Amino acid sequence: MSTENIIGNQAPIQGELTPPGDKSISHRSVMIGSLAKGTTLVRGFLDCEDTNSTLCAMKLLGVPIEALGTNVEIKGSGLMGLSKPYDVIDAGNSGTTARLLMGLLSAQDFLSEITGDKYLRARPMRRVVDPLRLMGAKITGSEDGNRLPITINGGELRGISYEPPVASAQVKSAVLLAGLYAEGVTEVKERKATRDHTERMLSYFGANVQTDGNTIRIEKQDDFNSAELLVPADISSAAFFMVAALINPGSEVLIKNVGINPLRSGVIDILKQMGGDIEITNYSDEGCEPLADILVRSSGLKAVQIKGDMIPKAIDELPVIAVAACFAEGETAIREAGELRVKETDRIKAVTTELRKLGASIDEFDDGMVKKGTGVLRSAKCSGWGDHRIAMALAVAATRAEGETEIDGSECVSVSYPGFFQDLRHLRK
Ligand code: S3P
């Protein structure tokens, strides 16, 4: 197990950085590009373990794909162009790969099987399996289909109107992808809006998807044509440098070409509410996603209450927001965030346990945590819990902890951001 050692010598974070491509959008570019007719060119693709799982899956489903770093060329043959895989599809650590593929594979005229690593095999799948079964999908797996490995006997589907009990873009996307093939209309009614990359990308490719408030509708589609896509930098990766700059005195960092989709940019709103000096510049909105540069300067922070609609908009950034809260004046509460318990690991438990080792004052609740900002952390030997975002959030905390902090299992950052530690070192002056 590799260990990263970070010396919290109060170094400011300075300079410019373009984080790697957005993970959610990269997954979707390969899946939707594979369903289009013709050659889809993707630029800015995220080259990491998770997205590689999606690339391998689509190749296994017979789609010719050439990936050269951040450039990917996909030769799609239309909605009916996938073929029976000769092997089990391994989604690795990637929930997005497994869950979105379940939607897609439910409609194919062949048998397929999906598995994943030990973390993914422990995560709930019924949230996706339930609506797909209502659509007519034949899915089996352990715990009545709640755990990978899962077998899908694809076939004809019918449209449904579905209100997911949990706010999840993966559930919504799986149902919409199945809806491309289902007889009639498929409708997802969200109680809280989640990231809309699937809807945006499908309509960019020319599929007929309609959004009306929090309701998204899709009809059985005819083939749509290929497109050229530019993947913006991942706001979830940018968030680590935003917080590192805010909490380290003397910092100023320009984070470039970041996707600032309003359903993903909760971290900007929250950090601004905390008093963060954050400027959005160079805004553009040409492809299917808006992007901008984000200028962040170190700031005195104050506590905030985070709950409700804000949770899905910042779900993946909550661990690093918890780090910012250690340096905020007052008590920051993150509540109604029980979903954090079923991410790559139990992120409420992981954040509470590891930040306490660093001396943070933090109370754990079923649905979140409350932190007293003490403004001081001390060094410790920490674990990344095999979870990329926990390891990176701890690295950010370590930049302000007194002394040398060790993060065990830090190699898991390659799930979403293989160059994270190099980029952090480069910006620490
Ligand atoms: C994702 C949706 C979110 C997010 C995950 C990526 C996506 O998961 O946490 O990292 O790409 O659709 P849920 O759908 O489980 O909320």
Coordinates of C-alpha atoms and ligand atoms in Angstrom, one line a residue:
M1 CA 0.0 0.0 0.0
S2 CA 1.5 3.3 -1.0
T3 CA 1.7 6.1 1.5
E4 CA 1.8 9.8 0.7
N5 CA 3.5 12.1 3.2
I6 CA 2.5 15.7 3.3
I7 CA 4.3 18.3 5.4
G8 CA 2.0 20.9 6.7
N9 CA 4.5 23.7 6.6
Q10 CA 1.9 26.4 5.9
A11 CA 3.0 26.7 2.3
P12 CA 0.6 28.9 0.2
I13 CA -1.1 27.4 -2.9
Q14 CA -0.2 29.6 -5.9
G15 CA -0.3 29.4 -9.6
E16 CA -2.6 28.1 -12.4
L17 CA -4.1 24.7 -12.9
T18 CA -6.4 23.0 -15.3
P19 CA -7.7 19.9 -13.5
P20 CA -8.4 16.7 -15.6
G21 CA -11.7 16.3 -17.4
D22 CA -15.1 15.8 -15.6
K23 CA -15.6 12.2 -14.6
S24 CA -19.4 12.1 -14.9
I25 CA -19.3 13.7 -18.4
S26 CA -16.5 11.5 -19.6
H27 CA -18.4 8.3 -18.7
R28 CA -21.5 9.6 -20.5
S29 CA -19.5 10.7 -23.6
V30 CA -18.3 7.1 -24.2
M31 CA -21.7 5.5 -23.5
I32 CA -23.8 8.0 -25.5
G33 CA -21.1 8.2 -28.2
S34 CA -21.3 4.4 -28.5
L35 CA -25.1 4.7 -29.2
A36 CA -24.8 7.4 -31.8
K37 CA -24.5 6.7 -35.5
G38 CA -21.0 7.7 -36.8
T39 CA -17.8 8.9 -35.3
T40 CA -17.9 10.8 -32.0
L41 CA -14.8 12.8 -31.1
V42 CA -14.2 13.6 -27.4
R43 CA -11.6 16.1 -26.3
G44 CA -10.6 16.6 -22.6
F45 CA -11.6 13.1 -21.7
L46 CA -10.6 12.1 -18.1
D47 CA -8.0 9.3 -18.3
C48 CA -8.4 7.5 -15.0
E49 CA -9.4 4.1 -13.6
D50 CA -13.1 4.8 -13.4
T51 CA -13.5 6.1 -16.9
N52 CA -11.3 3.3 -18.2
S53 CA -13.8 0.9 -16.8
T54 CA -16.5 2.5 -19.0
L55 CA -14.1 2.4 -22.1
C56 CA -13.4 -1.3 -21.6
A57 CA -17.1 -2.1 -21.1
M58 CA -18.2 -0.4 -24.3
K59 CA -15.3 -2.1 -26.2
L60 CA -16.5 -5.4 -24.8
L61 CA -19.9 -4.5 -26.1
G62 CA -18.4 -4.4 -29.6
V63 CA -17.9 -0.7 -30.1
P64 CA -14.6 0.3 -31.8
I65 CA -13.0 3.0 -29.6
E66 CA -9.6 4.5 -29.8
A67 CA -8.4 6.4 -26.7
L68 CA -5.2 8.4 -26.8
G69 CA -4.9 10.1 -23.5
T70 CA -7.6 12.8 -23.4
N71 CA -8.7 12.3 -27.0
V72 CA -11.2 9.5 -27.7
E73 CA -12.7 8.4 -31.0
I74 CA -15.8 6.3 -30.8
K75 CA -17.3 4.6 -33.9
G76 CA -20.9 4.1 -32.9
S77 CA -23.4 2.1 -35.1
G78 CA -26.6 3.4 -33.6
L79 CA -28.9 2.4 -30.8
M80 CA -29.0 -1.3 -31.9
G81 CA -25.2 -1.4 -32.5
L82 CA -24.1 -3.2 -29.3
S83 CA -23.3 -6.9 -29.3
K84 CA -23.2 -9.6 -26.7
P85 CA -20.0 -9.3 -24.5
Y86 CA -17.8 -12.4 -24.5
D87 CA -16.9 -11.8 -20.9
V88 CA -18.2 -10.4 -17.6
I89 CA -18.2 -6.5 -17.6
D90 CA -16.0 -5.3 -14.7
A91 CA -17.0 -1.8 -13.6
G92 CA -14.1 -1.7 -11.1
N93 CA -14.7 0.9 -8.5
S94 CA -17.1 2.9 -10.7
G95 CA -20.8 3.2 -9.6
T96 CA -21.6 5.3 -12.7
T97 CA -20.3 2.6 -15.0
A98 CA -22.3 -0.2 -13.3
R99 CA -25.5 1.7 -12.8
L100 CA -25.8 3.5 -16.1
L101 CA -24.9 0.3 -18.0
M102 CA -27.7 -1.6 -16.2
G103 CA -30.1 0.8 -17.8
L104 CA -28.5 0.4 -21.2
L105 CA -28.1 -3.4 -21.1
S106 CA -31.7 -4.0 -19.9
A107 CA -32.8 -3.0 -23.4
Q108 CA -30.3 -5.1 -25.4
D109 CA -31.3 -8.4 -27.0
F110 CA -28.6 -10.4 -25.2
L111 CA -27.4 -11.6 -21.8
S112 CA -24.8 -9.7 -19.9
E113 CA -23.2 -9.7 -16.5
I114 CA -21.7 -6.8 -14.5
T115 CA -19.4 -7.0 -11.5
G116 CA -17.0 -4.6 -9.7
D117 CA -14.3 -4.4 -7.0
K118 CA -15.0 -5.1 -3.4
Y119 CA -16.1 -1.5 -2.7
L120 CA -18.6 -1.5 -5.6
R121 CA -19.9 -5.0 -4.7
A122 CA -20.9 -3.6 -1.3
R123 CA -22.9 -0.7 -2.7
P124 CA -26.7 -0.8 -3.2
M125 CA -28.0 -1.6 -6.7
R126 CA -31.8 -2.0 -6.0
R127 CA -32.2 1.7 -6.5
V128 CA -31.5 1.1 -10.2
V129 CA -32.8 -2.5 -10.5
D130 CA -36.3 -1.5 -9.0
P131 CA -37.3 1.0 -11.7
L132 CA -35.7 -1.1 -14.5
R133 CA -37.8 -4.1 -13.3
L134 CA -40.9 -1.9 -13.5
M135 CA -39.9 -1.2 -17.1
G136 CA -39.9 -5.0 -17.7
A137 CA -36.1 -5.7 -17.3
K138 CA -35.1 -9.2 -16.2
I139 CA -32.3 -8.7 -13.7
T140 CA -31.0 -11.2 -11.2
G141 CA -28.2 -10.9 -8.6
S142 CA -27.5 -11.6 -5.0
E143 CA -29.7 -10.1 -2.3
D144 CA -32.5 -10.0 -4.9
G145 CA -30.5 -7.9 -7.3
N146 CA -29.1 -5.4 -4.7
R147 CA -25.5 -6.4 -5.1
L148 CA -23.1 -7.0 -7.9
P149 CA -22.5 -9.3 -9.7
I150 CA -25.7 -8.8 -11.6
T151 CA -27.0 -10.6 -14.6
I152 CA -29.2 -8.9 -17.1
N153 CA -31.3 -10.7 -19.6
G154 CA -32.1 -7.8 -21.9
G155 CA -35.2 -7.4 -23.9
E156 CA -38.3 -5.3 -24.6
L157 CA -39.1 -2.5 -22.2
R158 CA -42.1 -0.2 -21.5
G159 CA -42.0 3.4 -20.4
I160 CA -42.8 4.3 -16.8
S161 CA -43.3 7.4 -14.7
Y162 CA -40.9 7.1 -11.8
E163 CA -40.2 9.1 -8.7
P164 CA -36.8 7.9 -7.3
P165 CA -36.9 7.6 -3.5
V166 CA -33.2 8.8 -3.4
A167 CA -31.7 11.8 -5.1
S168 CA -29.4 10.1 -7.6
A169 CA -28.3 11.1 -11.1
Q170 CA -27.1 7.5 -11.6
V171 CA -30.7 6.2 -11.0
K172 CA -32.2 9.0 -13.2
S173 CA -29.6 8.3 -16.0
A174 CA -30.1 4.5 -15.9
V175 CA -33.9 5.0 -16.4
L176 CA -33.4 7.6 -19.2
L177 CA -31.0 5.4 -21.1
A178 CA -33.4 2.5 -20.8
G179 CA -36.1 5.0 -21.9
L180 CA -34.3 5.4 -25.2
Y181 CA -35.6 1.9 -26.1
A182 CA -38.8 1.7 -24.1
E183 CA -42.3 1.7 -25.7
G184 CA -44.0 5.0 -25.0
V185 CA -42.8 7.7 -22.7
T186 CA -40.4 7.3 -19.8
E187 CA -40.6 10.0 -17.1
V188 CA -38.4 10.6 -14.0
K189 CA -39.7 13.0 -11.4
E190 CA -37.0 14.1 -9.0
R191 CA -37.7 15.4 -5.5
K192 CA -34.4 17.1 -5.5
A193 CA -32.7 18.0 -8.8
T194 CA -29.5 16.1 -9.5
R195 CA -26.7 16.6 -12.1
D196 CA -28.3 16.7 -15.6
H197 CA -25.3 15.7 -17.7
T198 CA -27.2 12.8 -19.3
E199 CA -30.2 14.9 -20.4
R200 CA -27.9 17.7 -21.7
M201 CA -25.7 15.3 -23.6
L202 CA -28.6 13.3 -25.1
S203 CA -30.2 16.4 -26.4
Y204 CA -26.9 17.7 -27.7
F205 CA -26.7 14.5 -29.8
G206 CA -30.2 15.2 -31.1
A207 CA -32.2 12.8 -28.9
N208 CA -35.6 14.1 -27.9
V209 CA -35.5 14.7 -24.1
Q210 CA -37.6 17.2 -22.4
T211 CA -37.2 18.8 -19.0
D212 CA -40.0 20.5 -17.2
G213 CA -39.0 21.6 -13.7
N214 CA -37.7 18.5 -11.9
T215 CA -39.4 16.1 -14.4
I216 CA -37.5 14.7 -17.3
R217 CA -39.2 12.8 -20.2
I218 CA -37.9 10.7 -23.0
E219 CA -39.6 8.8 -25.7
K220 CA -38.5 5.7 -27.6
Q221 CA -35.9 7.1 -30.0
D222 CA -34.8 6.7 -33.5
D223 CA -31.0 6.7 -34.1
F224 CA -29.2 10.0 -33.5
N225 CA -26.0 11.2 -35.1
S226 CA -22.5 11.4 -33.6
A227 CA -21.1 14.7 -32.3
E228 CA -17.9 16.4 -31.2
L229 CA -17.6 16.9 -27.4
L230 CA -15.4 19.0 -25.2
V231 CA -15.3 17.7 -21.6
P232 CA -14.7 20.6 -19.1
A233 CA -12.3 20.2 -16.2
D234 CA -13.9 18.4 -13.2
I235 CA -15.3 20.7 -10.5
S236 CA -15.1 17.8 -8.1
S237 CA -11.3 17.8 -8.6
A238 CA -11.1 21.6 -8.6
A239 CA -12.7 21.6 -5.2
F240 CA -9.6 20.2 -3.5
F241 CA -7.5 23.1 -4.7
M242 CA -10.2 25.6 -3.9
V243 CA -10.3 24.5 -0.3
A244 CA -6.5 24.2 -0.1
A245 CA -6.2 27.8 -1.3
L246 CA -8.8 29.1 1.0
I247 CA -7.3 27.6 4.2
N248 CA -3.6 28.3 3.4
P249 CA -2.7 31.9 4.1
G250 CA -1.1 33.8 1.2
S251 CA -2.7 31.6 -1.5
E252 CA -4.0 32.6 -4.9
V253 CA -4.9 30.0 -7.5
L254 CA -6.5 30.2 -10.9
I255 CA -8.3 27.0 -11.8
K256 CA -9.1 26.9 -15.5
N257 CA -11.8 25.6 -17.8
V258 CA -13.9 24.1 -15.0
G259 CA -17.4 22.8 -15.6
I260 CA -19.8 25.0 -13.6
N261 CA -23.1 23.3 -14.4
P262 CA -25.5 24.8 -11.7
L263 CA -26.4 21.3 -10.5
R264 CA -22.7 20.6 -9.8
S265 CA -21.4 23.9 -8.5
G266 CA -22.8 23.8 -5.0
V267 CA -19.3 23.8 -3.7
I268 CA -18.7 27.3 -5.1
D269 CA -22.0 28.5 -3.5
I270 CA -21.1 26.9 -0.1
L271 CA -17.5 28.1 0.0
K272 CA -18.7 31.7 -1.0
Q273 CA -21.3 31.6 1.8
M274 CA -18.5 30.6 4.1
G275 CA -16.8 33.9 3.2
G276 CA -14.4 32.4 0.5
D277 CA -12.9 34.9 -1.9
I278 CA -13.9 33.2 -5.2
E279 CA -14.3 34.9 -8.5
I280 CA -15.8 33.3 -11.6
T281 CA -14.2 34.6 -14.9
N282 CA -14.0 33.7 -18.5
Y283 CA -17.5 32.1 -18.6
S284 CA -18.5 30.2 -21.8
D285 CA -21.4 28.1 -22.7
E286 CA -20.9 26.7 -26.2
G287 CA -21.1 22.9 -26.1
C288 CA -23.5 21.1 -23.8
E289 CA -22.0 22.3 -20.6
P290 CA -21.0 25.7 -19.2
L291 CA -17.4 26.3 -18.1
A292 CA -15.4 29.1 -16.5
D293 CA -12.1 29.9 -14.7
I294 CA -12.2 30.1 -10.9
L295 CA -9.9 32.4 -9.0
V296 CA -9.5 31.6 -5.3
R297 CA -7.7 33.5 -2.7
S298 CA -7.1 32.5 1.0
S299 CA -9.9 33.8 3.2
G300 CA -11.1 33.8 6.8
L301 CA -14.1 31.4 6.8
K302 CA -17.3 31.2 8.8
A303 CA -19.6 28.3 9.6
V304 CA -22.6 27.4 7.4
Q305 CA -25.6 25.0 7.5
I306 CA -25.6 22.6 4.5
K307 CA -28.7 20.6 3.8
G308 CA -31.8 20.2 1.5
D309 CA -31.4 20.9 -2.2
M310 CA -27.8 21.9 -1.7
I311 CA -26.8 18.3 -0.9
P312 CA -27.0 16.7 -4.4
K313 CA -25.4 19.8 -5.9
A314 CA -22.3 19.3 -3.7
I315 CA -22.5 15.6 -2.9
D316 CA -19.0 14.6 -3.9
E317 CA -17.4 17.7 -2.5
L318 CA -18.8 17.3 1.1
P319 CA -15.6 15.6 2.4
V320 CA -13.4 18.5 1.4
I321 CA -16.0 21.0 2.5
A322 CA -15.7 19.3 5.9
V323 CA -12.0 20.1 5.8
A324 CA -12.8 23.8 5.1
A325 CA -15.2 23.7 8.1
C326 CA -12.2 22.9 10.4
F327 CA -11.0 26.4 9.6
A328 CA -14.3 28.2 9.8
E329 CA -15.4 30.2 12.8
G330 CA -18.4 28.5 14.5
E331 CA -20.2 25.2 14.0
T332 CA -20.7 23.9 10.4
A333 CA -23.5 21.4 10.0
I334 CA -23.8 19.0 7.0
R335 CA -27.2 17.2 7.4
E336 CA -29.7 15.3 5.2
A337 CA -26.6 13.8 3.6
G338 CA -27.2 10.1 4.5
E339 CA -26.3 9.2 0.9
L340 CA -22.6 9.8 1.9
R341 CA -22.8 6.5 3.7
V342 CA -23.3 4.5 0.5
K343 CA -20.5 6.1 -1.6
E344 CA -17.2 4.4 -2.5
T345 CA -17.0 4.0 1.3
D346 CA -19.1 5.3 4.2
R347 CA -17.9 8.9 3.8
I348 CA -19.5 10.2 7.0
K349 CA -17.6 7.6 9.1
A350 CA -14.4 8.0 7.1
V351 CA -14.3 11.8 7.4
T352 CA -15.3 11.8 11.1
T353 CA -12.7 9.1 12.0
E354 CA -9.8 10.6 10.0
L355 CA -10.4 14.3 10.8
R356 CA -10.6 13.4 14.5
K357 CA -7.1 11.8 14.2
L358 CA -6.0 15.2 13.0
G359 CA -7.5 16.8 16.1
A360 CA -10.8 18.1 14.6
S361 CA -13.8 18.5 16.8
I362 CA -16.6 16.7 15.0
D363 CA -19.9 15.0 15.9
E364 CA -21.3 12.2 13.7
F365 CA -25.0 11.8 12.9
D366 CA -26.8 9.2 10.8
D367 CA -27.3 11.8 8.1
G368 CA -24.2 13.9 8.4
M369 CA -21.8 15.7 10.8
V370 CA -21.3 18.9 12.8
K371 CA -17.9 20.4 13.1
K372 CA -16.5 23.0 15.3
G373 CA -13.9 25.1 13.4
T374 CA -10.9 25.2 15.7
G375 CA -8.5 26.6 13.1
V376 CA -5.8 24.1 14.1
L377 CA -5.1 20.5 13.0
R378 CA -2.1 18.4 14.1
S379 CA -0.3 15.8 12.0
A380 CA -1.3 12.1 12.2
K381 CA -1.1 8.8 10.4
C382 CA -4.3 8.6 8.4
S383 CA -6.0 6.1 6.1
G384 CA -7.7 7.0 2.7
W385 CA -10.2 4.2 3.3
G386 CA -9.6 3.0 -0.3
D387 CA -11.7 6.0 -1.4
H388 CA -10.2 8.6 -3.8
R389 CA -12.1 11.6 -2.5
I390 CA -11.3 10.7 1.1
A391 CA -7.6 10.5 0.4
M392 CA -7.6 13.8 -1.5
A393 CA -9.6 15.6 1.2
L394 CA -7.1 14.4 3.8
A395 CA -4.2 15.6 1.7
V396 CA -5.8 19.1 1.7
A397 CA -6.3 18.9 5.5
A398 CA -2.7 17.8 5.8
T399 CA -1.4 21.0 4.0
R400 CA -2.6 22.9 7.1
A401 CA -1.8 20.3 9.9
E402 CA 1.2 21.0 12.0
G403 CA 4.0 18.6 11.1
E404 CA 4.0 15.6 8.8
T405 CA 0.8 13.7 7.9
E406 CA 0.9 10.2 6.4
I407 CA -2.0 9.1 4.2
D408 CA -2.0 5.3 3.7
G409 CA -3.5 3.8 0.6
S410 CA -3.1 7.1 -1.3
E411 CA -2.8 5.3 -4.6
C412 CA -6.6 5.1 -4.8
V413 CA -6.6 8.8 -6.1
S414 CA -6.0 7.2 -9.5
V415 CA -9.7 6.3 -9.5
S416 CA -10.5 9.9 -10.5
Y417 CA -7.3 11.9 -10.5
P418 CA -4.0 10.1 -11.1
G419 CA -1.9 13.2 -11.1
F420 CA -3.4 14.7 -7.9
F421 CA -0.3 14.6 -5.7
Q422 CA 2.0 16.0 -8.4
D423 CA -0.4 18.9 -9.0
L424 CA -0.6 19.6 -5.3
R425 CA 3.2 19.6 -4.9
H426 CA 3.5 21.8 -8.0
L427 CA 1.2 24.5 -6.5
R428 CA 2.6 24.5 -3.0
K429 CA 5.2 27.2 -2.9
Ligands
S3P1 C1 -22.7 10.5 -10.4 C2 -23.7 10.8 -9.5 C3 -23.6 10.8 -8.1 C4 -22.1 11.1 -7.7 C5 -21.2 10.2 -8.4 C6 -21.3 10.4 -9.9 C7 -22.9 10.5 -11.8 O1 -23.9 9.6 -7.5 O2 -22.0 11.0 -6.3 O3 -19.8 10.5 -8.0 O4 -22.0 10.5 -12.6 O5 -24.1 10.4 -12.2 P1 -25.5 9.2 -7.1 O6 -26.2 9.1 -8.4 O7 -25.4 7.9 -6.4 O8 -26.0 10.4 -6.3

